[in-house]
Amino acid sequence: MMNATASTADQVVPCPVAATPSPAAARPDPHARALVELGRALHAAGYRFTTVTPATHSRVKARTDHVWARDLADVFGWSRPFQADAIPADVLRLMQAAGIAQPHRDGWRSTLRASTLGGQLYFHSAYPTSDADAVFFGPDTYRFGRALQRELADMQAAGRAVQRAADVGAGAGPGAAIVALACPQAEVLALDINDKAMRLARVNAELAGLANLAVRRSDLLNDVDGAFDLIVSNPPYLLDPSERAYRHGGGELGAGLSLALVEQATCRLAPGGTLLLYTGVAMRRNSDPFLRAVTPLLAGLTWTYEEIDPDVFGEELDTPAYQDTDRIAAVWLKATRPQH
């Protein structure tokens, strides 16, 4: 782990104040209620599923001896087509009411998956996540969630209260939900620009019973105002030729969104506020280009930086964008603004 403490003499550049957009009226979602009821039915049935990488998912589906789903995990986890008698009738009825039962040959297929993390259920996009507006959930989500839970436990042990928090690029909302569950007194914002992600984040928040979590449209922090005691994020960090929003980080080696977020967050942290960033770094020639680029942005903050997984998405190294990359590592950045 790298530790760095900025000199108190460093001057923090004043940040522009974000414009406050006029709130748009939320359009009624005729399917959301049925989707919430479906999630509760899956909970009651004892549903559990851990979502793996797309590469592992493909291997598992290819080696099994059946095509049609045999149980709820096949339907909502492995995205297998199913026939009506494979699942309880009330589950199929709720799927149809929620608009996620897609006709498939002489059966059906769910257009959403459901994963479990920390005792909560999260709806997200079905496999394969090839659509431009797909809502991702996978191993990165679990690593991000575990690291976030540890940090929140440490903050609570130290008596650090969180009154206002934001999960930037919230996707299906697990990061925001973890914060809202740990800090019930806090106002927690789940921020995204993907309509599908925002819809699912609202459903997932209702499933978790989180009255203190609000979903807002925002490009990073540009469309919300005010300071935050806690900013968390698991942004896209790969170079995706199709530039799908849930994967493509842009900039050099996919670091564009992560660097832009750090630059904004350092301005928007309240005194004593903390940024917790989980991202991936394309390591080149045994060096860390993200650490080199982010260090100047952290002037005036106390921060730590560590690799929490040295080798993720290894299959990406076969693509042209990563021909000069040694490995892709998952890293954790914690940066805190001084109290004074």
GROMACS .gro file of C-alpha atoms in nm:
model
  340
    1MET     CA    1   0.000   0.000   0.000
    2MET     CA    2   0.119   0.349  -0.080
    3ASN     CA    3   0.054   0.621   0.178
    4ALA     CA    4   0.085   0.988   0.103
    5THR     CA    5   0.006   1.297   0.308
    6ALA     CA    6   0.000   1.630   0.129
    7SER     CA    7   0.167   1.926   0.289
    8THR     CA    8  -0.068   2.162   0.470
    9ALA     CA    9   0.098   2.437   0.271
   10ASP     CA   10  -0.045   2.297  -0.052
   11GLN     CA   11  -0.318   2.517  -0.183
   12VAL     CA   12  -0.642   2.361  -0.301
   13VAL     CA   13  -0.766   2.531  -0.616
   14PRO     CA   14  -1.120   2.662  -0.569
   15CYS     CA   15  -1.374   2.460  -0.763
   16PRO     CA   16  -1.656   2.586  -0.977
   17VAL     CA   17  -1.997   2.546  -0.820
   18ALA     CA   18  -2.218   2.301  -1.007
   19ALA     CA   19  -2.529   2.440  -1.161
   20THR     CA   20  -2.848   2.312  -1.001
   21PRO     CA   21  -3.073   2.168  -1.271
   22SER     CA   22  -3.445   2.204  -1.247
   23PRO     CA   23  -3.574   1.864  -1.139
   24ALA     CA   24  -3.760   1.673  -1.406
   25ALA     CA   25  -4.081   1.510  -1.304
   26ALA     CA   26  -4.039   1.136  -1.268
   27ARG     CA   27  -4.243   0.947  -1.525
   28PRO     CA   28  -4.459   0.668  -1.387
   29ASP     CA   29  -4.307   0.325  -1.445
   30PRO     CA   30  -4.587   0.071  -1.488
   31HIS     CA   31  -4.343  -0.221  -1.457
   32ALA     CA   32  -4.149  -0.115  -1.148
   33ARG     CA   33  -4.406  -0.233  -0.892
   34ALA     CA   34  -4.418  -0.580  -1.044
   35LEU     CA   35  -4.038  -0.593  -1.050
   36VAL     CA   36  -4.021  -0.506  -0.680
   37GLU     CA   37  -4.278  -0.777  -0.607
   38LEU     CA   38  -4.073  -1.022  -0.815
   39GLY     CA   39  -3.762  -0.939  -0.613
   40ARG     CA   40  -3.951  -1.003  -0.291
   41ALA     CA   41  -4.077  -1.335  -0.428
   42LEU     CA   42  -3.720  -1.438  -0.513
   43HIS     CA   43  -3.609  -1.340  -0.160
   44ALA     CA   44  -3.890  -1.547  -0.012
   45ALA     CA   45  -3.783  -1.844  -0.225
   46GLY     CA   46  -3.430  -1.823  -0.082
   47TYR     CA   47  -3.278  -1.716  -0.414
   48ARG     CA   48  -2.899  -1.665  -0.416
   49PHE     CA   49  -2.664  -1.607  -0.709
   50THR     CA   50  -2.309  -1.477  -0.750
   51THR     CA   51  -2.243  -1.328  -1.094
   52VAL     CA   52  -1.911  -1.420  -1.256
   53THR     CA   53  -1.710  -1.264  -1.537
   54PRO     CA   54  -1.853  -1.286  -1.890
   55ALA     CA   55  -1.568  -1.522  -1.985
   56THR     CA   56  -1.649  -1.761  -1.699
   57HIS     CA   57  -2.022  -1.733  -1.770
   58SER     CA   58  -1.962  -1.838  -2.131
   59ARG     CA   59  -1.752  -2.137  -2.024
   60VAL     CA   60  -2.009  -2.258  -1.771
   61LYS     CA   61  -2.297  -2.232  -2.016
   62ALA     CA   62  -2.098  -2.414  -2.286
   63ARG     CA   63  -2.005  -2.714  -2.073
   64THR     CA   64  -2.346  -2.796  -1.923
   65ASP     CA   65  -2.566  -3.064  -2.074
   66HIS     CA   66  -2.891  -2.870  -2.076
   67VAL     CA   67  -3.014  -2.563  -2.263
   68TRP     CA   68  -3.345  -2.501  -2.089
   69ALA     CA   69  -3.342  -2.368  -1.733
   70ARG     CA   70  -3.415  -2.610  -1.451
   71ASP     CA   71  -3.446  -2.367  -1.159
   72LEU     CA   72  -3.455  -2.000  -1.061
   73ALA     CA   73  -3.074  -1.970  -1.067
   74ASP     CA   74  -3.072  -2.088  -1.428
   75VAL     CA   75  -3.340  -1.834  -1.518
   76PHE     CA   76  -3.221  -1.527  -1.324
   77GLY     CA   77  -2.850  -1.605  -1.286
   78TRP     CA   78  -2.731  -1.797  -1.591
   79SER     CA   79  -2.981  -1.628  -1.828
   80ARG     CA   80  -3.104  -1.960  -1.969
   81PRO     CA   81  -3.433  -1.980  -2.157
   82PHE     CA   82  -3.708  -2.155  -1.967
   83GLN     CA   83  -4.042  -2.321  -2.018
   84ALA     CA   84  -4.341  -2.221  -1.810
   85ASP     CA   85  -4.338  -2.529  -1.589
   86ALA     CA   86  -3.975  -2.471  -1.478
   87ILE     CA   87  -4.064  -2.192  -1.233
   88PRO     CA   88  -4.355  -2.112  -0.998
   89ALA     CA   89  -4.657  -1.970  -1.178
   90ASP     CA   90  -4.659  -1.654  -0.964
   91VAL     CA   91  -4.296  -1.581  -1.062
   92LEU     CA   92  -4.378  -1.605  -1.433
   93ARG     CA   93  -4.683  -1.385  -1.381
   94LEU     CA   94  -4.471  -1.118  -1.211
   95MET     CA   95  -4.207  -1.140  -1.484
   96GLN     CA   96  -4.474  -1.080  -1.746
   97ALA     CA   97  -4.620  -0.791  -1.549
   98ALA     CA   98  -4.271  -0.639  -1.512
   99GLY     CA   99  -4.209  -0.670  -1.885
  100ILE     CA  100  -3.897  -0.888  -1.850
  101ALA     CA  101  -4.036  -1.221  -1.982
  102GLN     CA  102  -3.919  -1.229  -2.344
  103PRO     CA  103  -4.069  -1.498  -2.572
  104HIS     CA  104  -3.806  -1.752  -2.675
  105ARG     CA  105  -3.897  -2.038  -2.910
  106ASP     CA  106  -4.169  -2.228  -2.719
  107GLY     CA  107  -4.072  -2.073  -2.388
  108TRP     CA  108  -3.937  -1.757  -2.230
  109ARG     CA  109  -3.617  -1.578  -2.139
  110SER     CA  110  -3.560  -1.316  -1.869
  111THR     CA  111  -3.421  -0.984  -1.991
  112LEU     CA  112  -3.279  -0.922  -1.643
  113ARG     CA  113  -3.054  -1.111  -1.406
  114ALA     CA  114  -3.065  -1.101  -1.027
  115SER     CA  115  -2.752  -1.119  -0.812
  116THR     CA  116  -2.712  -1.123  -0.436
  117LEU     CA  117  -2.455  -0.929  -0.234
  118GLY     CA  118  -2.450  -0.879   0.142
  119GLY     CA  119  -2.796  -1.028   0.184
  120GLN     CA  120  -2.951  -0.791  -0.072
  121LEU     CA  121  -3.084  -0.870  -0.419
  122TYR     CA  122  -2.998  -0.655  -0.721
  123PHE     CA  123  -3.156  -0.670  -1.066
  124HIS     CA  124  -2.923  -0.596  -1.358
  125SER     CA  125  -2.887  -0.679  -1.726
  126ALA     CA  126  -2.911  -1.034  -1.859
  127TYR     CA  127  -2.617  -1.213  -2.017
  128PRO     CA  128  -2.467  -1.125  -2.258
  129THR     CA  129  -2.432  -0.756  -2.171
  130SER     CA  130  -2.390  -0.644  -2.530
  131ASP     CA  131  -2.634  -0.350  -2.534
  132ALA     CA  132  -2.495   0.002  -2.519
  133ASP     CA  133  -2.706   0.076  -2.210
  134ALA     CA  134  -2.645  -0.257  -2.033
  135VAL     CA  135  -2.633  -0.244  -1.652
  136PHE     CA  136  -2.330  -0.436  -1.528
  137PHE     CA  137  -2.289  -0.639  -1.211
  138GLY     CA  138  -2.001  -0.881  -1.158
  139PRO     CA  139  -1.675  -0.961  -0.975
  140ASP     CA  140  -1.577  -0.592  -0.969
  141THR     CA  141  -1.902  -0.524  -0.783
  142TYR     CA  142  -1.815  -0.778  -0.515
  143ARG     CA  143  -1.461  -0.645  -0.469
  144PHE     CA  144  -1.592  -0.288  -0.457
  145GLY     CA  145  -1.864  -0.384  -0.210
  146ARG     CA  146  -1.629  -0.568   0.027
  147ALA     CA  147  -1.375  -0.284   0.027
  148LEU     CA  148  -1.651  -0.030   0.083
  149GLN     CA  149  -1.797  -0.225   0.375
  150ARG     CA  150  -1.455  -0.239   0.544
  151GLU     CA  151  -1.404   0.134   0.504
  152LEU     CA  152  -1.750   0.214   0.640
  153ALA     CA  153  -1.690  -0.012   0.941
  154ASP     CA  154  -1.362   0.171   1.009
  155MET     CA  155  -1.532   0.509   0.979
  156GLN     CA  156  -1.805   0.406   1.221
  157ALA     CA  157  -1.548   0.271   1.468
  158ALA     CA  158  -1.370   0.606   1.452
  159GLY     CA  159  -1.696   0.794   1.516
  160ARG     CA  160  -1.698   0.963   1.172
  161ALA     CA  161  -2.053   1.051   1.079
  162VAL     CA  162  -2.171   1.070   0.717
  163GLN     CA  163  -2.453   1.315   0.655
  164ARG     CA  164  -2.438   1.333   0.274
  165ALA     CA  165  -2.292   1.079   0.032
  166ALA     CA  166  -2.285   1.008  -0.341
  167ASP     CA  167  -2.219   0.697  -0.546
  168VAL     CA  168  -2.098   0.824  -0.885
  169GLY     CA  169  -2.180   0.599  -1.179
  170ALA     CA  170  -2.400   0.393  -0.949
  171GLY     CA  171  -2.530   0.147  -1.208
  172ALA     CA  172  -2.767  -0.097  -1.038
  173GLY     CA  173  -2.696   0.083  -0.709
  174PRO     CA  174  -2.505  -0.164  -0.488
  175GLY     CA  175  -2.247   0.093  -0.373
  176ALA     CA  176  -2.514   0.347  -0.283
  177ALA     CA  177  -2.716   0.077  -0.108
  178ILE     CA  178  -2.418  -0.037   0.101
  179VAL     CA  179  -2.359   0.323   0.212
  180ALA     CA  180  -2.730   0.383   0.283
  181LEU     CA  181  -2.757   0.063   0.488
  182ALA     CA  182  -2.447   0.147   0.692
  183CYS     CA  183  -2.541   0.515   0.736
  184PRO     CA  184  -2.919   0.530   0.781
  185GLN     CA  185  -2.899   0.892   0.895
  186ALA     CA  186  -2.729   1.002   0.571
  187GLU     CA  187  -2.875   1.140   0.250
  188VAL     CA  188  -2.732   0.909  -0.018
  189LEU     CA  189  -2.745   0.992  -0.388
  190ALA     CA  190  -2.705   0.724  -0.657
  191LEU     CA  191  -2.585   0.914  -0.965
  192ASP     CA  192  -2.587   0.788  -1.324
  193ILE     CA  193  -2.673   0.894  -1.679
  194ASN     CA  194  -2.809   0.557  -1.793
  195ASP     CA  195  -3.191   0.551  -1.781
  196LYS     CA  196  -3.198   0.172  -1.748
  197ALA     CA  197  -2.949   0.181  -1.459
  198MET     CA  198  -3.145   0.454  -1.282
  199ARG     CA  199  -3.467   0.255  -1.312
  200LEU     CA  200  -3.308  -0.060  -1.171
  201ALA     CA  201  -3.131   0.133  -0.894
  202ARG     CA  202  -3.468   0.267  -0.778
  203VAL     CA  203  -3.617  -0.083  -0.778
  204ASN     CA  204  -3.316  -0.226  -0.595
  205ALA     CA  205  -3.328   0.052  -0.335
  206GLU     CA  206  -3.695  -0.018  -0.270
  207LEU     CA  207  -3.620  -0.389  -0.236
  208ALA     CA  208  -3.363  -0.302   0.033
  209GLY     CA  209  -3.609  -0.069   0.209
  210LEU     CA  210  -3.384   0.234   0.170
  211ALA     CA  211  -3.584   0.551   0.221
  212ASN     CA  212  -3.260   0.752   0.254
  213LEU     CA  213  -3.138   0.668  -0.100
  214ALA     CA  214  -3.237   0.887  -0.396
  215VAL     CA  215  -3.149   0.819  -0.760
  216ARG     CA  216  -3.049   1.124  -0.964
  217ARG     CA  217  -2.932   1.183  -1.318
  218SER     CA  218  -2.583   1.331  -1.318
  219ASP     CA  219  -2.278   1.320  -1.544
  220LEU     CA  220  -2.020   1.247  -1.272
  221LEU     CA  221  -2.089   1.527  -1.018
  222ASN     CA  222  -2.174   1.791  -1.277
  223ASP     CA  223  -2.550   1.793  -1.223
  224VAL     CA  224  -2.570   1.792  -0.843
  225ASP     CA  225  -2.463   2.069  -0.610
  226GLY     CA  226  -2.317   2.095  -0.262
  227ALA     CA  227  -2.045   1.917  -0.067
  228PHE     CA  228  -2.029   1.553   0.038
  229ASP     CA  229  -1.891   1.376   0.343
  230LEU     CA  230  -1.841   1.064   0.133
  231ILE     CA  231  -1.803   1.005  -0.241
  232VAL     CA  232  -1.771   0.648  -0.366
  233SER     CA  233  -1.736   0.513  -0.718
  234ASN     CA  234  -1.666   0.203  -0.925
  235PRO     CA  235  -1.650   0.366  -1.270
  236PRO     CA  236  -1.591   0.198  -1.607
  237TYR     CA  237  -1.217   0.160  -1.671
  238LEU     CA  238  -1.170  -0.054  -1.982
  239LEU     CA  239  -1.112   0.053  -2.339
  240ASP     CA  240  -1.418  -0.082  -2.518
  241PRO     CA  241  -1.424  -0.058  -2.901
  242SER     CA  242  -1.804  -0.024  -2.887
  243GLU     CA  243  -1.776   0.242  -2.614
  244ARG     CA  244  -2.052   0.079  -2.407
  245ALA     CA  245  -2.119   0.308  -2.112
  246TYR     CA  246  -2.077   0.040  -1.843
  247ARG     CA  247  -1.730  -0.063  -1.972
  248HIS     CA  248  -1.564   0.228  -2.151
  249GLY     CA  249  -1.349   0.452  -1.933
  250GLY     CA  250  -1.204   0.661  -2.215
  251GLY     CA  251  -0.884   0.860  -2.197
  252GLU     CA  252  -0.548   0.687  -2.190
  253LEU     CA  253  -0.584   0.313  -2.123
  254GLY     CA  254  -0.939   0.360  -1.991
  255ALA     CA  255  -0.845   0.593  -1.706
  256GLY     CA  256  -1.034   0.899  -1.831
  257LEU     CA  257  -1.347   0.873  -1.617
  258SER     CA  258  -1.157   0.780  -1.302
  259LEU     CA  259  -0.924   1.078  -1.335
  260ALA     CA  260  -1.211   1.316  -1.410
  261LEU     CA  261  -1.395   1.192  -1.103
  262VAL     CA  262  -1.094   1.241  -0.876
  263GLU     CA  263  -1.049   1.595  -1.007
  264GLN     CA  264  -1.413   1.678  -0.934
  265ALA     CA  265  -1.433   1.497  -0.603
  266THR     CA  266  -1.136   1.676  -0.450
  267CYS     CA  267  -1.334   1.996  -0.495
  268ARG     CA  268  -1.663   1.861  -0.365
  269LEU     CA  269  -1.554   1.692  -0.043
  270ALA     CA  270  -1.667   1.861   0.277
  271PRO     CA  271  -1.397   1.922   0.542
  272GLY     CA  272  -1.305   1.575   0.668
  273GLY     CA  273  -1.484   1.418   0.368
  274THR     CA  274  -1.350   1.109   0.194
  275LEU     CA  275  -1.335   0.977  -0.161
  276LEU     CA  276  -1.333   0.597  -0.204
  277LEU     CA  277  -1.252   0.492  -0.561
  278TYR     CA  278  -1.233   0.139  -0.698
  279THR     CA  279  -1.094   0.126  -1.050
  280GLY     CA  280  -0.881  -0.079  -1.285
  281VAL     CA  281  -0.537   0.015  -1.409
  282ALA     CA  282  -0.360  -0.109  -1.721
  283MET     CA  283  -0.005  -0.162  -1.598
  284ARG     CA  284   0.265  -0.104  -1.859
  285ARG     CA  285   0.631  -0.195  -1.846
  286ASN     CA  286   0.605  -0.272  -1.476
  287SER     CA  287   0.476   0.074  -1.391
  288ASP     CA  288   0.144   0.227  -1.286
  289PRO     CA  289   0.037   0.510  -1.524
  290PHE     CA  290  -0.281   0.585  -1.326
  291LEU     CA  291  -0.091   0.647  -1.004
  292ARG     CA  292   0.144   0.878  -1.189
  293ALA     CA  293  -0.148   1.073  -1.339
  294VAL     CA  294  -0.363   1.090  -1.024
  295THR     CA  295  -0.095   1.197  -0.776
  296PRO     CA  296  -0.094   1.569  -0.878
  297LEU     CA  297  -0.474   1.577  -0.842
  298LEU     CA  298  -0.453   1.478  -0.476
  299ALA     CA  299  -0.260   1.784  -0.356
  300GLY     CA  300  -0.393   1.900  -0.020
  301LEU     CA  301  -0.548   1.562   0.067
  302THR     CA  302  -0.432   1.272   0.280
  303TRP     CA  303  -0.449   0.957   0.073
  304THR     CA  304  -0.367   0.588   0.043
  305TYR     CA  305  -0.351   0.370  -0.267
  306GLU     CA  306  -0.327  -0.007  -0.299
  307GLU     CA  307  -0.375  -0.294  -0.540
  308ILE     CA  308  -0.654  -0.516  -0.416
  309ASP     CA  309  -0.634  -0.760  -0.708
  310PRO     CA  310  -0.323  -0.771  -0.929
  311ASP     CA  311  -0.482  -0.943  -1.230
  312VAL     CA  312  -0.839  -0.887  -1.354
  313PHE     CA  313  -0.997  -0.919  -1.700
  314GLY     CA  314  -0.688  -1.096  -1.835
  315GLU     CA  315  -0.873  -1.178  -2.157
  316GLU     CA  316  -0.854  -0.809  -2.250
  317LEU     CA  317  -0.478  -0.845  -2.304
  318ASP     CA  318  -0.557  -1.029  -2.628
  319THR     CA  319  -0.724  -0.719  -2.774
  320PRO     CA  320  -0.539  -0.453  -2.977
  321ALA     CA  321  -0.592  -0.179  -2.717
  322TYR     CA  322  -0.386  -0.372  -2.459
  323GLN     CA  323  -0.101  -0.508  -2.669
  324ASP     CA  324   0.158  -0.320  -2.460
  325THR     CA  325  -0.010  -0.391  -2.125
  326ASP     CA  326   0.144  -0.627  -1.869
  327ARG     CA  327  -0.176  -0.676  -1.670
  328ILE     CA  328  -0.491  -0.499  -1.551
  329ALA     CA  329  -0.502  -0.449  -1.175
  330ALA     CA  330  -0.790  -0.350  -0.949
  331VAL     CA  331  -0.687  -0.062  -0.722
  332TRP     CA  332  -0.839   0.120  -0.424
  333LEU     CA  333  -0.784   0.491  -0.366
  334LYS     CA  334  -0.887   0.657  -0.040
  335ALA     CA  335  -0.845   1.034  -0.022
  336THR     CA  336  -0.957   1.256   0.267
  337ARG     CA  337  -0.982   1.633   0.282
  338PRO     CA  338  -0.840   1.787   0.604
  339GLN     CA  339  -1.088   1.911   0.862
  340HIS     CA  340  -0.947   2.263   0.844
   0.00000   0.00000   0.00000
